[in-house]
Tab-separated table of C-alpha atoms and ligand atoms in Angstrom:
chain	number	residue	atom	x	y	z
Q	1	MET	CA	-20.914	-9.106	-10.898
Q	2	ARG	CA	-18.730	-8.683	-7.938
Q	3	LEU	CA	-15.752	-8.716	-10.060
Q	4	GLN	CA	-17.122	-6.102	-12.316
Q	5	THR	CA	-17.663	-3.771	-9.291
Q	6	THR	CA	-14.356	-4.341	-8.012
Q	7	GLY	CA	-12.864	-3.553	-11.361
Q	8	ALA	CA	-14.951	-0.555	-11.443
Q	9	SER	CA	-13.896	0.717	-8.018
Q	10	LEU	CA	-10.159	0.034	-9.035
Q	11	LEU	CA	-10.596	2.211	-12.128
Q	12	ILE	CA	-12.315	4.821	-10.088
Q	13	SER	CA	-9.516	4.817	-7.437
Q	14	THR	CA	-6.781	5.206	-10.100
Q	15	PHE	CA	-8.470	8.473	-11.222
Q	16	LEU	CA	-9.090	9.459	-7.499
Q	17	SER	CA	-5.808	10.987	-6.615
Q	18	GLY	CA	-6.061	13.421	-9.419
Q	19	LEU	CA	-9.620	14.329	-8.768
Q	20	ALA	CA	-9.077	14.723	-5.255
Q	21	ALA	CA	-6.424	17.305	-5.865
Q	22	ALA	CA	-8.692	19.021	-8.233
Q	23	THR	CA	-11.974	18.959	-6.154
Q	24	GLY	CA	-10.611	18.849	-2.664
Q	25	PHE	CA	-13.011	15.852	-2.204
Q	26	ASP	CA	-11.743	12.346	-2.090
Q	27	CYS	CA	-14.952	10.058	-1.781
Q	28	ALA	CA	-12.778	7.223	-0.429
Q	29	HIS	CA	-10.765	8.972	2.121
Q	30	LEU	CA	-12.928	11.731	3.630
Q	31	ASN	CA	-11.681	12.950	7.107
Q	32	VAL	CA	-14.109	15.070	9.184
Q	33	ASP	CA	-13.214	15.957	12.798
Q	34	GLY	CA	-10.925	12.736	13.061
Q	35	TYR	CA	-13.908	10.486	11.709
Q	36	LYS	CA	-13.122	8.913	8.485
Q	37	TYR	CA	-15.550	8.055	5.688
Q	38	ASP	CA	-15.416	6.083	2.583
Q	39	PHE	CA	-18.014	6.575	0.110
Q	40	SER	CA	-16.309	4.946	-2.780
Q	41	SER	CA	-19.015	2.213	-3.250
Q	42	LEU	CA	-21.555	5.212	-3.853
Q	43	GLY	CA	-19.372	6.452	-6.756
Q	44	GLY	CA	-20.512	5.909	-10.441
Q	45	VAL	CA	-23.070	7.783	-12.373
Q	46	HIS	CA	-26.467	7.995	-10.591
Q	47	GLU	CA	-29.285	10.010	-11.639
Q	48	LEU	CA	-32.706	11.114	-10.083
Q	49	TYR	CA	-35.340	13.473	-11.373
Q	50	HIS	CA	-37.740	15.924	-9.684
Q	51	VAL	CA	-40.844	17.349	-11.393
Q	52	ASN	CA	-42.323	20.730	-10.493
Q	53	GLU	CA	-45.586	21.660	-11.812
Q	54	THR	CA	-47.036	25.158	-11.925
Q	55	GLU	CA	-50.252	26.127	-13.477
Q	56	THR	CA	-48.822	26.611	-16.786
Q	57	TRP	CA	-45.486	24.730	-16.726
Q	58	LYS	CA	-44.386	21.231	-16.178
Q	59	THR	CA	-40.646	21.100	-15.341
Q	60	ASN	CA	-38.656	17.875	-15.049
Q	61	THR	CA	-35.212	18.289	-13.967
Q	62	THR	CA	-33.080	15.416	-13.947
Q	63	TYR	CA	-29.824	15.471	-11.701
Q	64	VAL	CA	-26.913	13.273	-12.847
Q	65	MET	CA	-24.148	12.742	-10.439
Q	66	ASN	CA	-20.763	10.969	-9.692
Q	67	ILE	CA	-19.422	11.867	-6.297
Q	68	CYS	CA	-16.293	9.927	-6.985
Q	69	ASN	CA	-15.220	11.112	-10.427
Q	70	ILE	CA	-16.153	13.503	-13.249
Q	71	LEU	CA	-19.261	12.790	-15.289
Q	72	LYS	CA	-17.385	12.722	-18.572
Q	73	LYS	CA	-19.729	11.568	-21.351
Q	74	ALA	CA	-22.656	11.338	-18.826
Q	75	ALA	CA	-22.701	15.144	-19.014
Q	76	ASN	CA	-23.978	15.201	-22.420
Q	77	ARG	CA	-27.451	14.315	-22.880
Q	78	PRO	CA	-30.137	15.110	-25.391
Q	79	GLU	CA	-31.392	17.909	-23.160
Q	80	GLY	CA	-28.056	19.654	-23.357
Q	81	LYS	CA	-24.452	19.718	-22.215
Q	82	CYS	CA	-23.026	20.817	-19.011
Q	83	GLY	CA	-19.334	20.127	-19.095
Q	84	THR	CA	-17.534	16.896	-18.840
Q	85	SER	CA	-15.417	17.870	-15.851
Q	86	LYS	CA	-18.279	18.343	-13.519
Q	87	ASN	CA	-19.539	15.943	-10.688
Q	88	ILE	CA	-23.188	17.173	-10.620
Q	89	CYS	CA	-25.235	18.470	-13.457
Q	90	GLY	CA	-28.976	19.415	-13.917
Q	91	PHE	CA	-30.945	18.864	-17.084
Q	92	VAL	CA	-34.130	20.770	-17.367
Q	93	ASP	CA	-36.921	19.915	-19.583
Q	94	GLU	CA	-39.609	22.630	-19.359
Q	95	LYS	CA	-42.775	22.129	-21.145
Q	96	PRO	CA	-45.656	24.562	-21.102
Q	97	LYS	CA	-48.956	22.888	-20.003
Q	98	ASP	CA	-50.637	23.858	-23.364
Q	99	GLY	CA	-48.249	21.702	-25.233
Q	100	ASN	CA	-46.646	24.172	-27.403
Q	101	GLY	CA	-42.870	24.526	-27.492
Q	102	GLY	CA	-40.643	24.231	-24.262
Q	103	THR	CA	-37.026	24.439	-23.498
Q	104	GLN	CA	-34.317	21.808	-22.590
Q	105	PHE	CA	-30.848	22.659	-21.350
Q	106	GLY	CA	-28.118	21.360	-18.919
Q	107	PHE	CA	-26.412	23.267	-16.259
Q	108	PRO	CA	-23.350	22.595	-13.969
Q	109	ILE	CA	-23.973	22.292	-10.148
Q	110	ALA	CA	-20.677	20.902	-8.794
Q	111	GLY	CA	-17.319	20.135	-10.178
Q	112	LEU	CA	-14.303	21.714	-11.734
Q	113	ASP	CA	-14.643	25.098	-13.044
Q	114	PRO	CA	-14.100	25.768	-16.630
Q	115	ALA	CA	-10.386	26.683	-16.065
Q	116	GLY	CA	-10.080	23.244	-14.260
Q	117	ALA	CA	-9.082	24.852	-11.163
Q	118	GLY	CA	-11.450	22.956	-9.007
Q	119	SER	CA	-14.634	23.307	-7.163
Q	120	LYS	CA	-14.750	26.292	-4.794
Q	121	ASP	CA	-14.332	25.432	-1.124
Q	122	PRO	CA	-15.736	21.901	-0.528
Q	123	LYS	CA	-17.145	22.031	3.003
Q	124	PHE	CA	-17.553	19.025	5.435
Q	125	THR	CA	-19.599	19.126	8.432
Q	126	ARG	CA	-20.598	16.178	10.949
Q	127	LEU	CA	-24.411	16.211	10.972
Q	128	ASN	CA	-24.492	15.896	14.896
Q	129	THR	CA	-23.045	19.387	15.114
Q	130	ILE	CA	-26.340	20.364	13.304
Q	131	ASP	CA	-28.647	17.919	15.072
Q	132	GLU	CA	-27.262	15.814	17.908
Q	133	ASN	CA	-29.724	12.898	16.980
Q	134	MET	CA	-28.126	12.581	13.547
Q	135	GLN	CA	-25.194	10.508	12.468
Q	136	GLY	CA	-23.421	11.240	9.236
Q	137	VAL	CA	-21.737	14.183	7.313
Q	138	ARG	CA	-22.755	16.911	5.198
Q	139	VAL	CA	-20.680	17.455	1.965
Q	140	GLU	CA	-20.919	20.795	0.192
Q	141	LEU	CA	-19.546	20.904	-3.331
Q	142	GLY	CA	-19.429	24.044	-5.523
Q	143	GLY	CA	-18.305	25.193	-8.891
Q	144	GLY	CA	-21.697	25.318	-10.738
Q	145	GLU	CA	-23.826	28.126	-12.180
Q	146	TYR	CA	-27.436	28.370	-13.076
Q	147	LYS	CA	-29.343	31.308	-14.758
Q	148	GLY	CA	-32.546	30.796	-12.837
Q	149	ASP	CA	-35.968	31.084	-14.742
Q	150	HIS	CA	-36.718	33.013	-17.581
Q	151	ASN	CA	-37.068	36.625	-16.191
Q	152	ASP	CA	-33.931	36.464	-14.221
Q	153	ALA	CA	-31.135	36.199	-16.705
Q	154	LYS	CA	-28.157	36.697	-14.184
Q	155	VAL	CA	-25.930	33.865	-13.753
Q	156	LYS	CA	-25.430	32.695	-10.051
Q	157	ASP	CA	-23.016	30.363	-8.197
Q	158	THR	CA	-24.612	27.037	-7.809
Q	159	SER	CA	-23.576	24.192	-5.487
Q	160	ALA	CA	-24.781	20.726	-4.096
Q	161	GLN	CA	-25.236	20.075	-0.481
Q	162	ILE	CA	-25.491	16.372	0.157
Q	163	ASP	CA	-26.328	15.054	3.548
Q	164	PHE	CA	-24.991	11.453	4.033
Q	165	GLN	CA	-27.070	10.097	6.865
Q	166	CYS	CA	-26.440	6.971	8.841
Q	167	ASP	CA	-28.656	3.891	8.095
Q	168	PRO	CA	-27.120	0.741	9.127
Q	169	ASP	CA	-29.704	-1.165	6.800
Q	170	ARG	CA	-28.753	0.492	3.567
Q	171	SER	CA	-25.917	0.454	1.267
Q	172	GLY	CA	-27.133	3.624	-0.237
Q	173	LEU	CA	-27.606	2.159	-3.751
Q	174	GLU	CA	-31.344	1.021	-3.034
Q	175	GLY	CA	-33.611	2.431	-5.782
Q	176	LEU	CA	-30.788	3.926	-7.984
Q	177	SER	CA	-30.472	3.377	-11.465
Q	178	THR	CA	-26.867	3.580	-12.756
Q	179	ARG	CA	-26.512	4.797	-16.183
Q	180	ASP	CA	-23.142	3.478	-16.593
Q	181	ASP	CA	-24.023	-0.127	-16.179
Q	182	PRO	CA	-27.558	-1.377	-16.512
Q	183	MET	CA	-26.473	-4.825	-14.845
Q	184	GLU	CA	-26.027	-2.554	-11.646
Q	185	ARG	CA	-29.864	-1.798	-11.549
Q	186	ARG	CA	-31.213	-2.866	-8.064
Q	187	ASP	CA	-33.929	-5.224	-7.704
Q	188	GLU	CA	-37.538	-3.895	-7.065
Q	189	SER	CA	-37.608	-5.174	-3.402
Q	190	ASP	CA	-35.135	-2.580	-2.540
Q	191	SER	CA	-36.980	0.242	-4.058
Q	192	THR	CA	-40.138	-0.514	-2.070
Q	193	ARG	CA	-38.436	0.583	0.891
Q	194	GLY	CA	-37.821	3.874	-0.719
Q	195	ARG	CA	-34.740	5.099	-2.517
Q	196	SER	CA	-31.597	5.816	-0.462
Q	197	LEU	CA	-30.815	8.958	-2.676
Q	198	GLU	CA	-33.401	11.586	-2.149
Q	199	PHE	CA	-34.050	15.115	-3.773
Q	200	LYS	CA	-34.849	17.614	-0.935
Q	201	SER	CA	-34.771	21.005	-2.818
Q	202	PHE	CA	-33.113	23.253	-5.401
Q	203	ASP	CA	-33.616	26.823	-4.446
Q	204	LEU	CA	-32.122	30.229	-4.413
Q	205	THR	CA	-30.646	30.638	-0.781
Q	206	GLU	CA	-30.268	33.598	1.279
Q	207	ASP	CA	-26.798	34.336	0.129
Q	208	ASP	CA	-28.011	34.694	-3.589
Q	209	LYS	CA	-26.657	31.159	-4.587
Q	210	TYR	CA	-28.658	28.170	-6.076
Q	211	VAL	CA	-28.175	25.031	-3.686
Q	212	LEU	CA	-29.330	21.552	-4.766
Q	213	LYS	CA	-29.944	19.723	-1.479
Q	214	LEU	CA	-29.874	16.088	-1.399
Q	215	GLU	CA	-30.154	13.341	1.316
Q	216	TRP	CA	-28.300	10.079	0.971
Q	217	LYS	CA	-29.025	7.277	3.502
Q	218	THR	CA	-26.152	4.735	3.797
Q	219	ARG	CA	-24.300	2.586	6.241
Q	220	PHE	CA	-21.141	4.318	5.072
Q	221	ALA	CA	-22.112	7.479	7.077
Q	222	CYS	CA	-22.275	5.644	10.351
Q	223	ASP	CA	-19.540	6.064	12.999
Q	224	GLU	CA	-19.878	2.319	14.108
Q	225	TYR	CA	-19.519	1.058	10.537
Q	226	GLN	CA	-16.312	2.844	10.097
Q	227	ARG	CA	-14.728	1.815	13.389
Q	228	GLY	CA	-15.760	-1.914	12.632
Q	229	LYS	CA	-14.203	-1.699	9.197
Q	230	ASN	CA	-10.757	-0.395	10.560
Q	231	GLY	CA	-10.750	-3.577	12.594
Q	232	SER	CA	-9.861	-1.514	15.707
Q	233	SER	CA	-12.541	-3.466	17.758
Q	234	HIS	CA	-10.546	-6.654	17.073
Q	235	TRP	CA	-7.336	-4.862	18.050
Q	236	GLY	CA	-9.171	-3.821	21.180
Q	237	PHE	CA	-10.180	-7.283	21.991
Q	238	PHE	CA	-6.717	-8.794	21.693
Q	239	THR	CA	-5.071	-5.897	23.450
Q	240	TRP	CA	-7.566	-6.530	26.475
Q	241	MET	CA	-6.618	-10.100	26.459
Q	242	ILE	CA	-2.938	-9.685	26.554
Q	243	LEU	CA	-3.287	-6.990	29.150
Q	244	ILE	CA	-5.558	-9.044	31.443
Q	245	LEU	CA	-3.258	-12.069	30.876
Q	246	PHE	CA	0.008	-10.038	31.747
Q	247	LEU	CA	-1.712	-8.549	34.871
Q	248	ALA	CA	-2.773	-12.092	35.966
Q	249	ILE	CA	0.821	-13.520	35.666
Q	250	ALA	CA	2.241	-10.223	37.525
Q	251	THR	CA	-0.323	-10.503	40.198
Q	252	TYR	CA	0.448	-14.352	40.541
Q	253	LEU	CA	4.288	-13.602	40.620
Q	254	ILE	CA	4.194	-10.818	43.081
Q	255	PHE	CA	1.691	-12.278	45.453
Q	256	GLY	CA	3.504	-15.699	45.333
Q	257	SER	CA	6.988	-13.987	46.075
Q	258	TRP	CA	5.463	-11.995	48.807
Q	259	LEU	CA	3.904	-15.204	50.326
Q	260	ASN	CA	7.326	-17.168	49.996
Q	261	TYR	CA	9.152	-14.190	51.532
Q	262	ASN	CA	6.989	-13.944	54.588
Q	263	ARG	CA	6.292	-17.393	55.288
Q	264	TYR	CA	9.637	-19.280	54.304
Q	265	GLY	CA	11.829	-16.302	54.456
Q	266	ALA	CA	12.678	-17.121	51.006
Q	267	ARG	CA	15.352	-15.025	48.995
Q	268	GLY	CA	16.546	-14.954	45.327
Q	269	TRP	CA	15.162	-17.604	42.924
Q	270	ASP	CA	13.299	-19.090	45.877
Q	271	LEU	CA	11.205	-15.947	46.083
Q	272	LEU	CA	9.334	-16.914	42.895
Q	273	PRO	CA	6.426	-19.392	43.181
Q	274	HIS	CA	7.623	-22.509	41.628
Q	275	GLY	CA	11.072	-20.977	41.581
Q	276	ASP	CA	12.617	-24.248	41.195
Q	277	THR	CA	10.598	-25.158	38.428
Q	278	LEU	CA	11.384	-21.921	36.641
Q	279	ARG	CA	14.883	-22.434	37.163
Q	280	ASP	CA	14.705	-25.702	35.500
Q	281	VAL	CA	13.019	-24.193	32.430
Q	282	PRO	CA	16.136	-23.566	30.265
Q	283	TYR	CA	17.045	-27.362	30.924
Q	284	ILE	CA	13.640	-28.602	30.195
Q	285	PHE	CA	13.651	-26.540	26.790
Q	286	GLN	CA	17.077	-27.787	25.886
Q	287	ASP	CA	16.061	-31.253	26.462
Q	288	TRP	CA	12.722	-30.645	24.453
Q	289	VAL	CA	14.890	-29.107	21.624
Q	290	LYS	CA	16.950	-32.205	21.544
Q	291	ARG	CA	14.263	-34.564	21.408
Q	292	VAL	CA	12.541	-32.677	18.344
Q	293	LEU	CA	15.852	-32.720	16.589
Q	294	ASN	CA	16.174	-36.344	17.064
Q	295	THR	CA	12.734	-37.103	16.102
Q	296	LEU	CA	13.325	-34.829	12.849
Q	297	GLN	CA	16.535	-36.697	12.105
Q	298	GLY	CA	14.502	-39.856	12.437
Q	299	SER	CA	17.400	-41.533	13.899
Q	300	GLY	CA	15.947	-44.971	14.353
Q	301	SER	CA	19.033	-46.326	15.869
Q	302	ARG	CA	18.236	-44.196	19.038
Q	303	GLY	CA	14.757	-45.234	19.190
Q	304	GLY	CA	15.308	-46.697	22.683
Q	305	TYR	CA	15.971	-43.228	24.086
Q	306	SER	CA	13.118	-42.207	26.243
Q	307	ALA	CA	13.075	-39.078	28.188
Q	308	VAL	CA	12.156	-38.937	31.934
D	1	NAG	C1	-41.560	25.049	-8.395
D	1	NAG	O1	-41.295	26.204	-9.272
D	1	NAG	C2	-41.682	27.455	-8.595
D	1	NAG	C3	-41.369	28.515	-9.780
D	1	NAG	O2	-40.131	28.301	-10.262
D	1	NAG	C4	-40.857	27.609	-7.283
D	1	NAG	O3	-41.177	28.802	-6.807
D	1	NAG	C5	-41.068	26.474	-6.369
D	1	NAG	O4	-40.152	26.797	-5.351
D	1	NAG	C6	-40.762	25.369	-7.041
D	1	NAG	N1	-41.061	24.121	-6.110
D	1	NAG	C7	-40.219	23.191	-5.932
D	1	NAG	C8	-40.670	22.246	-4.896
D	1	NAG	O5	-39.049	23.078	-6.245
D	2	NAG	C1	-38.501	13.160	-16.172
D	2	NAG	O1	-37.264	12.717	-16.808
D	2	NAG	C2	-36.741	11.331	-16.778
D	2	NAG	C3	-35.652	11.342	-17.607
D	2	NAG	O2	-34.659	12.263	-17.340
D	2	NAG	C4	-37.918	10.486	-17.118
D	2	NAG	O3	-37.291	9.112	-16.753
D	2	NAG	C5	-39.003	10.493	-16.255
D	2	NAG	O4	-40.104	9.610	-16.577
D	2	NAG	C6	-39.688	12.147	-16.197
D	2	NAG	N1	-40.614	12.249	-15.293
D	2	NAG	C7	-41.937	12.758	-15.671
D	2	NAG	C8	-42.798	12.821	-14.686
D	2	NAG	O5	-41.958	13.293	-16.787
């Protein structure tokens, strides 16, 4: 299982460089205001659906996404096609309540445009600039288009806005079904806590665009997690230890020298505390090396030799 996952992420990362150039969004190396995020473990094809019921219609829209790579064949479903070069697609299944007819179709939300020129202006915002109590990052990906409902036939730009919110207790995969790999389906205990990836809305915004809003709770959006992973806290510890050790030795030498100078009028080597010992260090070391060499050579004949 673990091996499989590693293999998958390896595969993903080989595709990544190309994708990053194309969409301007590299899920493994996101850098926002100096904060680094790695969402590569949230990659893979995931889907969630939302049902909207009105008096006469029942609309079930399934959103299929892969934030780390294009959807490829997952963009083709019974409901329709949306373009294999997309990252996020919507698949609408619209049925009248009286049970007659209905429509099905797919549409792109985010990803490469048909010419392959990449999604328009990916945008990244740290959530604490929106709400200071929130930790995480908002990712906006464009490149989709949607025609709206029946009486409005005009095609409008469509994009996705995903809020990756910090939750130290979640990997982000809780309650997700992965279409690629049924083995990756999470156990039920996870889903009782609620899914980590949630639909918020799909609406026409003030600037006349359709926006799919999602919320994704994961520890990979936490500042603390990223710092720990980079190992900088460990470095911090060692740096402090070496610094303190250095300061202690320096203090000892300086204070000791000052004491020797004042009390005994010492000069030169004699200034240093244990000056005579320090002076002998090269000889002691030489002696030690000799002994080690002797031992290594295993010269039994000189076994009688014993150091002072
Ligand atoms: C449900 O659909 C109606 C009509 O299309 C729309 O006005 C409404 O915002 C939708 N509700 C949700 C929660 O998406
Ligand atoms: C909506 O569609 C999905 C498949 O895309 C299906 O699994 C789900 O049961 C449907 N939900 C409803 C309420 O029809």
